[in-house]
Amino acid sequence: MSKSIRNVLVVNAGSSSLKFMLFNMETETMLAKGQVERIGIENSLFTYETNGFSEKKSPCEAPNHTAAIELVCNALIDANKGGCLSSFDDIDAVGHRTVHGGEKFSAPALLTDEVIAQIRDLIILAPLHNPASLQGIEGCKKVLPNVPHVGIFDTAFHQTMPEESYRYGLPTALYEKHGVRKYGFHGTSHKFVTQKAAEILGKPLDETNVITCHLGNGSSISAIKNGKCFDTSMGMTPLAGVMMGTRSGDFDPAIILFLLKQGYTPEQIDAMVNKEAGVLAMAGNGSSDMRDLVAARDEQGSKEAKLAMDRLVHSYTMYVGGYIALLGRVDAIIMTGGIGENSDKTREALLDRLAGLGIKYDHDKNVELRFGKGGLLSTEDSTIPVYVVPTNEELMIARETFELLSK
Ligand code: AMP
């Protein structure tokens, strides 16, 4: 690369939203952030923050992703809006969060026409997410045509899984013909906290064994062996694994056949298991949010909320316990994501269930380590140390973009 990379714009495009953060990579500081919501819908909303300046504007002009990214770039160079940059030329690279990289991408990739075509070929595996990523990529390429664009894949970190982890007990032809296997998601977050954990533990990354618990509205737990993903709870899609805010997590797959025979359509079942299941389905208060669940259980004494919490934490415990067995030696358990970083009640419930394995934690620290504050949660005599490590997926995307282009 002829031009040195200083400022990296990170873009995370959804079907009707586009979140962004701008980083200075010399200092790894965030210069600006915000999002455009309701893209292509009336009353689009633009939220922007930089240099002490902030604005929330609705309606704004965002009929498509190209217009949305134009809005972002124009704000970045607007002297009346904090004047973050002097011109578009100050953006040296763009890192795009891309959900599904299939088996093709085990590392960040420069978004050439060929790579974009490969991401398009993977739409079959991520019918909701990859089209949105592509809209973001294509919009940004139109607005910033002379800048390198890099795809960072949520699935890439998990590509190191051995076949015994990623293959299902299904006919090999399904794997070979249709790519039916475990891919895993949240890879950028699992990678970020794994690297942080190695730093905290003072161990070389390639000798670090950890269990990373990314617990949020969507959740996944990974077993990391020698710094690489050995297994992860999500599957071919993000539906598998632990129970989540609106996703069921694991359940008997024959239930789907049963429901089809009962006359439910595939679309109804899809919506039910992805958007209407999990905490939302069980809590009985119409919410998938952990704060509401804890309040319903502890303040309103809701039995349904208690059952939902117990079921949730039961599923976490099964994965953490199973991964301890798979790894043999575990240097640390890491809690991250909106719930892992903030919900002391959920951590308490999980760690209490792990007490039989000699895992012990400090109750005061559990309450203290919240709202972005990370640190050691376990006591000295715990068989496995437990840490809260706030994740930073955007910074990881910026770093990976920077590293690829600086090679
Ligand atoms: P994420 O998907 O990682 O943004 O996480 C969202 C989840 O984190 C939601 O269930 C929130 O209720 C939960 N969460 C965020 N902040 C808190 C908090 N202060 N206490 C408990 N749960 C929280």
Tab-separated table of C-alpha atoms and ligand atoms in Angstrom:
chain	number	residue	atom	x	y	z
A	1	MET	CA	0.000	0.000	0.000
A	2	SER	CA	1.513	3.321	-0.975
A	3	LYS	CA	-0.428	5.476	1.496
A	4	SER	CA	0.039	4.882	5.212
A	5	ILE	CA	-3.140	4.098	7.092
A	6	ARG	CA	-4.069	6.508	9.866
A	7	ASN	CA	-7.856	6.909	10.015
A	8	VAL	CA	-10.060	3.846	9.616
A	9	LEU	CA	-13.836	4.085	9.255
A	10	VAL	CA	-15.683	1.033	10.581
A	11	VAL	CA	-19.079	0.328	9.050
A	12	ASN	CA	-21.683	-2.139	10.280
A	13	ALA	CA	-24.602	-2.193	7.846
A	14	GLY	CA	-27.973	-3.757	8.606
A	15	SER	CA	-30.900	-3.942	6.197
A	16	SER	CA	-32.246	-0.559	7.334
A	17	SER	CA	-29.442	0.764	9.518
A	18	LEU	CA	-25.784	1.680	9.288
A	19	LYS	CA	-23.608	2.076	12.378
A	20	PHE	CA	-20.149	3.599	12.121
A	21	MET	CA	-17.069	4.538	14.128
A	22	LEU	CA	-13.975	6.383	12.983
A	23	PHE	CA	-10.630	5.471	14.613
A	24	ASN	CA	-7.215	7.058	14.591
A	25	MET	CA	-4.977	3.993	14.454
A	26	GLU	CA	-1.814	5.744	15.691
A	27	THR	CA	-3.429	6.027	19.112
A	28	GLU	CA	-6.379	3.633	18.633
A	29	THR	CA	-8.711	6.421	19.714
A	30	MET	CA	-12.267	6.791	18.511
A	31	LEU	CA	-12.745	10.105	16.694
A	32	ALA	CA	-16.448	9.902	15.839
A	33	LYS	CA	-19.372	7.526	15.985
A	34	GLY	CA	-23.042	7.326	15.160
A	35	GLN	CA	-25.680	5.623	13.111
A	36	VAL	CA	-28.279	6.108	10.437
A	37	GLU	CA	-31.543	4.313	11.178
A	38	ARG	CA	-34.674	3.731	9.119
A	39	ILE	CA	-32.738	3.721	5.823
A	40	GLY	CA	-35.227	3.566	2.953
A	41	ILE	CA	-38.135	4.213	5.315
A	42	GLU	CA	-39.779	7.559	6.083
A	43	ASN	CA	-38.379	9.626	8.974
A	44	SER	CA	-34.810	8.333	8.722
A	45	LEU	CA	-32.802	9.183	11.845
A	46	PHE	CA	-29.145	10.273	12.013
A	47	THR	CA	-27.213	10.222	15.278
A	48	TYR	CA	-23.695	11.621	15.338
A	49	GLU	CA	-21.021	12.367	17.947
A	50	THR	CA	-17.537	13.834	17.630
A	51	ASN	CA	-15.213	16.237	19.475
A	52	GLY	CA	-17.834	17.133	22.100
A	53	PHE	CA	-20.399	17.783	19.328
A	54	SER	CA	-23.507	15.634	19.148
A	55	GLU	CA	-26.683	15.677	17.105
A	56	LYS	CA	-29.790	13.606	16.534
A	57	LYS	CA	-31.539	14.519	13.321
A	58	SER	CA	-34.878	13.261	12.013
A	59	PRO	CA	-36.075	13.308	9.324
A	60	CYS	CA	-32.897	13.096	7.260
A	61	GLU	CA	-32.177	12.072	3.662
A	62	ALA	CA	-31.379	8.362	3.677
A	63	PRO	CA	-33.368	6.645	0.924
A	64	ASN	CA	-30.619	3.999	0.546
A	65	HIS	CA	-27.247	2.933	1.996
A	66	THR	CA	-25.282	5.150	-0.417
A	67	ALA	CA	-27.170	8.231	0.794
A	68	ALA	CA	-26.677	7.115	4.398
A	69	ILE	CA	-22.897	6.853	4.025
A	70	GLU	CA	-22.851	10.222	2.246
A	71	LEU	CA	-24.616	11.690	5.260
A	72	VAL	CA	-21.948	10.181	7.527
A	73	CYS	CA	-18.974	11.349	5.441
A	74	ASN	CA	-20.409	14.863	5.027
A	75	ALA	CA	-20.871	15.139	8.802
A	76	LEU	CA	-17.263	14.010	9.372
A	77	ILE	CA	-15.924	16.942	7.310
A	78	ASP	CA	-18.469	19.553	8.474
A	79	ALA	CA	-16.716	22.335	10.429
A	80	ASN	CA	-20.062	23.219	12.038
A	81	LYS	CA	-20.429	19.667	13.350
A	82	GLY	CA	-17.214	19.329	15.279
A	83	GLY	CA	-15.005	19.266	12.136
A	84	CYS	CA	-13.639	15.797	12.739
A	85	LEU	CA	-11.826	15.600	9.357
A	86	SER	CA	-10.855	18.189	6.713
A	87	SER	CA	-11.793	16.130	3.655
A	88	PHE	CA	-12.817	12.655	2.486
A	89	ASP	CA	-9.108	12.085	1.740
A	90	ASP	CA	-8.530	11.861	5.497
A	91	ILE	CA	-10.361	8.524	5.521
A	92	ASP	CA	-7.581	6.062	4.725
A	93	ALA	CA	-9.543	2.800	4.807
A	94	VAL	CA	-12.962	1.356	5.554
A	95	GLY	CA	-13.507	-1.868	7.518
A	96	HIS	CA	-16.853	-3.541	6.906
A	97	ARG	CA	-18.432	-5.927	9.393
A	98	THR	CA	-19.534	-8.833	7.216
A	99	VAL	CA	-21.560	-11.574	8.818
A	100	HIS	CA	-20.942	-14.724	6.814
A	101	GLY	CA	-17.650	-15.664	5.203
A	102	GLY	CA	-18.483	-19.360	4.892
A	103	GLU	CA	-15.400	-21.571	4.437
A	104	LYS	CA	-13.921	-19.082	1.965
A	105	PHE	CA	-12.808	-16.469	4.478
A	106	SER	CA	-10.720	-17.317	7.522
A	107	ALA	CA	-9.119	-13.857	7.564
A	108	PRO	CA	-9.945	-10.259	6.584
A	109	ALA	CA	-10.123	-9.708	2.817
A	110	LEU	CA	-9.669	-6.714	0.558
A	111	LEU	CA	-13.083	-6.142	-1.016
A	112	THR	CA	-12.263	-6.590	-4.692
A	113	ASP	CA	-15.018	-7.320	-7.217
A	114	GLU	CA	-14.142	-11.009	-6.940
A	115	VAL	CA	-14.437	-11.020	-3.136
A	116	ILE	CA	-17.738	-9.139	-3.328
A	117	ALA	CA	-19.039	-11.778	-5.743
A	118	GLN	CA	-17.978	-14.488	-3.265
A	119	ILE	CA	-19.856	-12.718	-0.440
A	120	ARG	CA	-22.873	-12.622	-2.755
A	121	ASP	CA	-22.525	-16.391	-3.344
A	122	LEU	CA	-22.728	-16.865	0.443
A	123	ILE	CA	-26.165	-15.193	0.674
A	124	ILE	CA	-27.653	-18.696	0.726
A	125	LEU	CA	-26.029	-19.192	4.167
A	126	ALA	CA	-26.980	-15.747	5.546
A	127	PRO	CA	-30.075	-14.607	3.648
A	128	LEU	CA	-30.781	-11.665	5.963
A	129	HIS	CA	-27.299	-10.528	6.879
A	130	ASN	CA	-25.085	-10.777	3.786
A	131	PRO	CA	-27.392	-8.703	1.522
A	132	ALA	CA	-27.308	-5.929	4.155
A	133	SER	CA	-23.499	-6.126	4.409
A	134	LEU	CA	-23.312	-5.901	0.595
A	135	GLN	CA	-25.559	-2.831	0.519
A	136	GLY	CA	-23.202	-1.157	2.997
A	137	ILE	CA	-20.100	-2.189	1.049
A	138	GLU	CA	-21.489	-1.049	-2.299
A	139	GLY	CA	-22.762	2.263	-0.866
A	140	CYS	CA	-19.401	3.023	0.757
A	141	LYS	CA	-17.473	2.101	-2.389
A	142	LYS	CA	-19.555	4.605	-4.366
A	143	VAL	CA	-18.949	7.421	-1.885
A	144	LEU	CA	-15.286	6.553	-1.187
A	145	PRO	CA	-14.093	4.956	-4.466
A	146	ASN	CA	-10.378	5.601	-3.967
A	147	VAL	CA	-10.080	4.099	-0.515
A	148	PRO	CA	-9.312	0.420	0.280
A	149	HIS	CA	-12.330	-1.422	1.687
A	150	VAL	CA	-11.806	-4.515	3.827
A	151	GLY	CA	-14.328	-7.205	4.817
A	152	ILE	CA	-14.080	-8.534	8.384
A	153	PHE	CA	-16.108	-11.712	8.788
A	154	ASP	CA	-18.003	-12.737	11.953
A	155	THR	CA	-17.353	-16.365	11.064
A	156	ALA	CA	-13.606	-16.072	10.285
A	157	PHE	CA	-12.206	-16.620	13.795
A	158	HIS	CA	-14.104	-19.915	14.066
A	159	GLN	CA	-12.575	-21.362	10.890
A	160	THR	CA	-9.837	-22.993	13.016
A	161	MET	CA	-12.370	-25.420	14.531
A	162	PRO	CA	-11.447	-29.055	13.926
A	163	GLU	CA	-13.822	-31.168	11.877
A	164	GLU	CA	-15.036	-33.003	14.995
A	165	SER	CA	-16.396	-29.629	16.216
A	166	TYR	CA	-17.874	-28.261	13.032
A	167	ARG	CA	-19.388	-31.355	11.417
A	168	TYR	CA	-22.881	-32.508	12.325
A	169	GLY	CA	-23.923	-36.147	12.542
A	170	LEU	CA	-25.606	-35.841	9.162
A	171	PRO	CA	-24.918	-37.303	5.703
A	172	THR	CA	-21.590	-36.063	4.341
A	173	ALA	CA	-23.359	-35.084	1.110
A	174	LEU	CA	-25.174	-32.290	2.983
A	175	TYR	CA	-21.839	-30.832	3.994
A	176	GLU	CA	-20.245	-31.270	0.581
A	177	LYS	CA	-23.221	-30.120	-1.519
A	178	HIS	CA	-24.817	-27.490	0.688
A	179	GLY	CA	-22.161	-26.414	3.200
A	180	VAL	CA	-24.199	-27.802	6.122
A	181	ARG	CA	-21.759	-27.452	9.047
A	182	LYS	CA	-21.133	-25.280	12.085
A	183	TYR	CA	-19.689	-21.839	11.216
A	184	GLY	CA	-20.112	-19.885	14.464
A	185	PHE	CA	-20.645	-16.132	14.837
A	186	HIS	CA	-19.510	-13.166	17.004
A	187	GLY	CA	-15.976	-14.150	15.918
A	188	THR	CA	-14.657	-10.589	16.099
A	189	SER	CA	-15.706	-10.325	19.734
A	190	HIS	CA	-14.395	-13.787	20.709
A	191	LYS	CA	-11.072	-12.908	19.057
A	192	PHE	CA	-10.835	-9.504	20.755
A	193	VAL	CA	-11.451	-10.851	24.262
A	194	THR	CA	-9.175	-13.865	23.673
A	195	GLN	CA	-6.288	-11.533	22.797
A	196	LYS	CA	-7.094	-9.363	25.827
A	197	ALA	CA	-7.229	-12.454	28.050
A	198	ALA	CA	-3.773	-13.593	26.898
A	199	GLU	CA	-2.447	-10.102	27.687
A	200	ILE	CA	-4.077	-10.090	31.144
A	201	LEU	CA	-2.825	-13.609	31.920
A	202	GLY	CA	0.665	-12.721	30.654
A	203	LYS	CA	0.705	-15.822	28.434
A	204	PRO	CA	1.659	-16.167	24.769
A	205	LEU	CA	-1.558	-16.249	22.752
A	206	ASP	CA	-0.701	-19.639	21.273
A	207	GLU	CA	-0.539	-21.155	24.765
A	208	THR	CA	-3.781	-19.604	26.020
A	209	ASN	CA	-6.861	-21.746	26.688
A	210	VAL	CA	-9.997	-19.772	27.575
A	211	ILE	CA	-13.768	-20.029	27.474
A	212	THR	CA	-15.197	-16.801	26.093
A	213	CYS	CA	-18.838	-16.073	26.972
A	214	HIS	CA	-20.279	-13.396	24.670
A	215	LEU	CA	-23.646	-12.937	26.359
A	216	GLY	CA	-26.010	-10.321	24.961
A	217	ASN	CA	-29.284	-10.257	23.103
A	218	GLY	CA	-27.571	-12.761	20.813
A	219	SER	CA	-25.162	-14.989	22.733
A	220	SER	CA	-22.428	-17.470	22.000
A	221	ILE	CA	-19.838	-19.278	24.082
A	222	SER	CA	-16.523	-20.454	22.607
A	223	ALA	CA	-13.800	-22.866	23.661
A	224	ILE	CA	-10.419	-21.413	22.719
A	225	LYS	CA	-7.441	-23.788	22.626
A	226	ASN	CA	-3.940	-22.363	22.167
A	227	GLY	CA	-5.426	-18.997	21.121
A	228	LYS	CA	-7.605	-20.548	18.391
A	229	CYS	CA	-11.270	-21.401	18.302
A	230	PHE	CA	-11.784	-25.090	19.095
A	231	ASP	CA	-15.575	-25.042	19.370
A	232	THR	CA	-18.395	-22.518	19.612
A	233	SER	CA	-22.049	-22.714	20.563
A	234	MET	CA	-23.697	-21.121	17.514
A	235	GLY	CA	-24.016	-23.328	14.469
A	236	MET	CA	-24.654	-23.116	10.767
A	237	THR	CA	-26.872	-20.181	11.762
A	238	PRO	CA	-26.964	-17.985	14.886
A	239	LEU	CA	-29.994	-19.915	16.179
A	240	ALA	CA	-28.035	-22.718	17.832
A	241	GLY	CA	-26.401	-22.873	21.243
A	242	VAL	CA	-27.483	-21.121	24.412
A	243	MET	CA	-30.908	-19.542	24.880
A	244	MET	CA	-30.987	-15.866	23.850
A	245	GLY	CA	-33.174	-12.756	23.950
A	246	THR	CA	-35.481	-13.816	21.122
A	247	ARG	CA	-33.796	-16.985	19.783
A	248	SER	CA	-34.499	-20.417	21.196
A	249	GLY	CA	-30.963	-21.793	21.170
A	250	ASP	CA	-30.689	-25.606	21.003
A	251	PHE	CA	-33.832	-27.693	20.901
A	252	ASP	CA	-34.791	-31.068	19.457
A	253	PRO	CA	-34.652	-30.531	15.657
A	254	ALA	CA	-37.537	-32.989	15.196
A	255	ILE	CA	-39.806	-30.320	16.729
A	256	ILE	CA	-39.553	-28.456	13.413
A	257	LEU	CA	-40.780	-31.541	11.519
A	258	PHE	CA	-43.540	-31.948	14.072
A	259	LEU	CA	-44.648	-28.328	13.631
A	260	LEU	CA	-44.534	-28.630	9.822
A	261	LYS	CA	-46.830	-31.638	10.090
A	262	GLN	CA	-49.121	-29.618	12.337
A	263	GLY	CA	-49.520	-27.103	9.493
A	264	TYR	CA	-47.107	-24.351	10.534
A	265	THR	CA	-45.318	-22.845	7.529
A	266	PRO	CA	-41.483	-22.632	7.339
A	267	GLU	CA	-41.820	-18.821	7.554
A	268	GLN	CA	-43.909	-19.046	10.721
A	269	ILE	CA	-41.445	-21.445	12.336
A	270	ASP	CA	-38.506	-19.275	11.266
A	271	ALA	CA	-40.057	-16.180	12.887
A	272	MET	CA	-41.063	-18.154	15.968
A	273	VAL	CA	-37.636	-19.631	16.738
A	274	ASN	CA	-35.583	-16.550	15.812
A	275	LYS	CA	-37.718	-13.587	16.839
A	276	GLU	CA	-40.379	-14.797	19.261
A	277	ALA	CA	-38.535	-17.419	21.321
A	278	GLY	CA	-35.939	-17.351	24.109
A	279	VAL	CA	-36.357	-14.913	26.993
A	280	LEU	CA	-39.141	-13.083	25.144
A	281	ALA	CA	-41.198	-16.259	24.896
A	282	MET	CA	-40.643	-17.463	28.429
A	283	ALA	CA	-40.460	-14.311	30.584
A	284	GLY	CA	-44.158	-13.485	30.433
A	285	ASN	CA	-43.595	-9.703	30.469
A	286	GLY	CA	-43.322	-9.100	26.705
A	287	SER	CA	-39.634	-8.223	26.924
A	288	SER	CA	-36.409	-9.889	25.801
A	289	ASP	CA	-34.276	-7.483	27.837
A	290	MET	CA	-32.240	-8.843	30.744
A	291	ARG	CA	-32.920	-5.780	32.909
A	292	ASP	CA	-36.676	-6.355	32.580
A	293	LEU	CA	-36.246	-10.070	33.264
A	294	VAL	CA	-34.308	-9.492	36.495
A	295	ALA	CA	-36.820	-6.821	37.611
A	296	ALA	CA	-39.772	-9.143	36.897
A	297	ARG	CA	-38.110	-11.966	38.850
A	298	ASP	CA	-36.777	-9.966	41.813
A	299	GLU	CA	-39.209	-7.060	42.159
A	300	GLN	CA	-42.472	-8.537	40.898
A	301	GLY	CA	-41.752	-12.110	42.022
A	302	SER	CA	-42.737	-13.465	38.582
A	303	LYS	CA	-42.491	-17.267	38.420
A	304	GLU	CA	-42.287	-17.152	34.622
A	305	ALA	CA	-39.367	-14.723	34.803
A	306	LYS	CA	-37.617	-16.988	37.306
A	307	LEU	CA	-38.085	-19.988	35.010
A	308	ALA	CA	-36.811	-18.002	31.990
A	309	MET	CA	-33.704	-16.932	33.924
A	310	ASP	CA	-33.102	-20.461	35.217
A	311	ARG	CA	-33.488	-21.943	31.725
A	312	LEU	CA	-31.133	-19.304	30.287
A	313	VAL	CA	-28.421	-19.864	32.866
A	314	HIS	CA	-28.891	-23.651	32.659
A	315	SER	CA	-28.006	-23.414	28.973
A	316	TYR	CA	-24.941	-21.242	29.695
A	317	THR	CA	-23.788	-23.738	32.343
A	318	MET	CA	-24.056	-26.692	29.959
A	319	TYR	CA	-21.756	-25.009	27.441
A	320	VAL	CA	-19.219	-23.699	29.958
A	321	GLY	CA	-19.122	-27.086	31.725
A	322	GLY	CA	-18.870	-28.971	28.428
A	323	TYR	CA	-16.066	-26.741	27.203
A	324	ILE	CA	-14.111	-27.196	30.450
A	325	ALA	CA	-14.242	-30.927	29.731
A	326	LEU	CA	-13.274	-30.464	26.068
A	327	LEU	CA	-10.334	-28.170	26.803
A	328	GLY	CA	-8.998	-30.036	29.810
A	329	ARG	CA	-6.944	-27.062	30.972
A	330	VAL	CA	-8.735	-23.709	31.154
A	331	ASP	CA	-6.669	-20.610	31.981
A	332	ALA	CA	-9.694	-18.330	32.400
A	333	ILE	CA	-13.398	-17.880	31.783
A	334	ILE	CA	-14.169	-14.532	30.150
A	335	MET	CA	-17.511	-12.710	30.402
A	336	THR	CA	-18.369	-10.138	27.755
A	337	GLY	CA	-21.307	-8.658	25.769
A	338	GLY	CA	-24.179	-6.565	27.156
A	339	ILE	CA	-25.173	-9.230	29.706
A	340	GLY	CA	-21.696	-10.614	30.431
A	341	GLU	CA	-20.324	-7.124	31.058
A	342	ASN	CA	-23.249	-5.644	32.969
A	343	SER	CA	-25.640	-8.144	34.486
A	344	ASP	CA	-24.227	-9.076	37.894
A	345	LYS	CA	-27.374	-11.135	38.568
A	346	THR	CA	-26.815	-13.319	35.508
A	347	ARG	CA	-23.119	-13.784	36.277
A	348	GLU	CA	-24.012	-14.650	39.868
A	349	ALA	CA	-26.530	-17.274	38.701
A	350	LEU	CA	-24.030	-18.816	36.272
A	351	LEU	CA	-21.086	-18.824	38.671
A	352	ASP	CA	-23.201	-20.301	41.490
A	353	ARG	CA	-23.991	-23.222	39.193
A	354	LEU	CA	-20.279	-23.701	38.474
A	355	ALA	CA	-19.400	-23.852	42.184
A	356	GLY	CA	-19.272	-27.671	42.044
A	357	LEU	CA	-16.234	-27.322	39.758
A	358	GLY	CA	-14.455	-25.221	42.381
A	359	ILE	CA	-15.129	-21.893	40.652
A	360	LYS	CA	-15.498	-19.164	43.284
A	361	TYR	CA	-16.153	-15.451	42.894
A	362	ASP	CA	-16.113	-12.271	44.948
A	363	HIS	CA	-19.676	-10.982	45.419
A	364	ASP	CA	-18.639	-7.326	45.858
A	365	LYS	CA	-16.470	-7.401	42.754
A	366	ASN	CA	-19.328	-8.959	40.815
A	367	VAL	CA	-21.471	-5.909	41.592
A	368	GLU	CA	-18.591	-3.501	40.987
A	369	LEU	CA	-17.480	-4.848	37.585
A	370	ARG	CA	-20.128	-3.296	35.332
A	371	PHE	CA	-20.677	-0.496	32.836
A	372	GLY	CA	-17.421	-0.888	30.955
A	373	LYS	CA	-15.308	-1.758	33.992
A	374	GLY	CA	-13.455	-5.034	33.466
A	375	GLY	CA	-11.345	-7.048	35.865
A	376	LEU	CA	-10.955	-10.208	37.898
A	377	LEU	CA	-14.200	-11.540	39.319
A	378	SER	CA	-13.021	-14.772	40.921
A	379	THR	CA	-11.303	-15.300	44.259
A	380	GLU	CA	-7.709	-16.507	44.572
A	381	ASP	CA	-8.770	-20.041	45.464
A	382	SER	CA	-11.044	-20.419	42.424
A	383	THR	CA	-10.023	-23.432	40.297
A	384	ILE	CA	-10.400	-21.257	37.184
A	385	PRO	CA	-10.025	-17.450	37.181
A	386	VAL	CA	-13.041	-15.548	35.863
A	387	TYR	CA	-12.680	-12.123	34.255
A	388	VAL	CA	-15.030	-9.488	32.883
A	389	VAL	CA	-13.486	-8.174	29.651
A	390	PRO	CA	-15.502	-5.474	27.835
A	391	THR	CA	-15.545	-6.283	24.148
A	392	ASN	CA	-14.821	-3.776	21.394
A	393	GLU	CA	-15.797	-5.252	18.046
A	394	GLU	CA	-15.442	-1.937	16.208
A	395	LEU	CA	-11.865	-1.444	17.388
A	396	MET	CA	-11.074	-5.044	16.418
A	397	ILE	CA	-12.463	-4.410	12.914
A	398	ALA	CA	-10.367	-1.229	12.658
A	399	ARG	CA	-7.258	-3.125	13.853
A	400	GLU	CA	-7.763	-5.984	11.415
A	401	THR	CA	-8.316	-3.524	8.547
A	402	PHE	CA	-5.186	-1.638	9.529
A	403	GLU	CA	-3.124	-4.835	9.854
A	404	LEU	CA	-4.198	-6.217	6.471
A	405	LEU	CA	-3.370	-2.962	4.699
A	406	SER	CA	-0.085	-2.427	6.528
A	407	LYS	CA	1.304	-5.846	5.518
B	1	AMP	P1	-25.936	-6.737	23.539
B	1	AMP	O1	-26.758	-7.535	22.570
B	1	AMP	O2	-24.545	-7.252	23.719
B	1	AMP	O3	-25.999	-5.264	23.302
B	1	AMP	O4	-26.629	-6.965	24.976
B	1	AMP	C1	-27.953	-6.607	25.220
B	1	AMP	C2	-28.381	-7.236	26.544
B	1	AMP	O5	-27.542	-6.723	27.597
B	1	AMP	C3	-29.822	-6.916	26.918
B	1	AMP	O6	-30.479	-8.094	27.382
B	1	AMP	C4	-29.653	-5.950	28.073
B	1	AMP	O7	-30.698	-6.051	29.003
B	1	AMP	C5	-28.354	-6.394	28.711
B	1	AMP	N1	-27.810	-5.298	29.513
B	1	AMP	C6	-27.297	-4.125	29.062
B	1	AMP	N2	-26.998	-3.327	30.125
B	1	AMP	C7	-27.356	-4.001	31.236
B	1	AMP	C8	-27.302	-3.724	32.652
B	1	AMP	N3	-26.841	-2.580	33.117
B	1	AMP	N4	-27.764	-4.658	33.507
B	1	AMP	C9	-28.256	-5.824	33.053
B	1	AMP	N5	-28.323	-6.158	31.742
B	1	AMP	C10	-27.888	-5.266	30.853
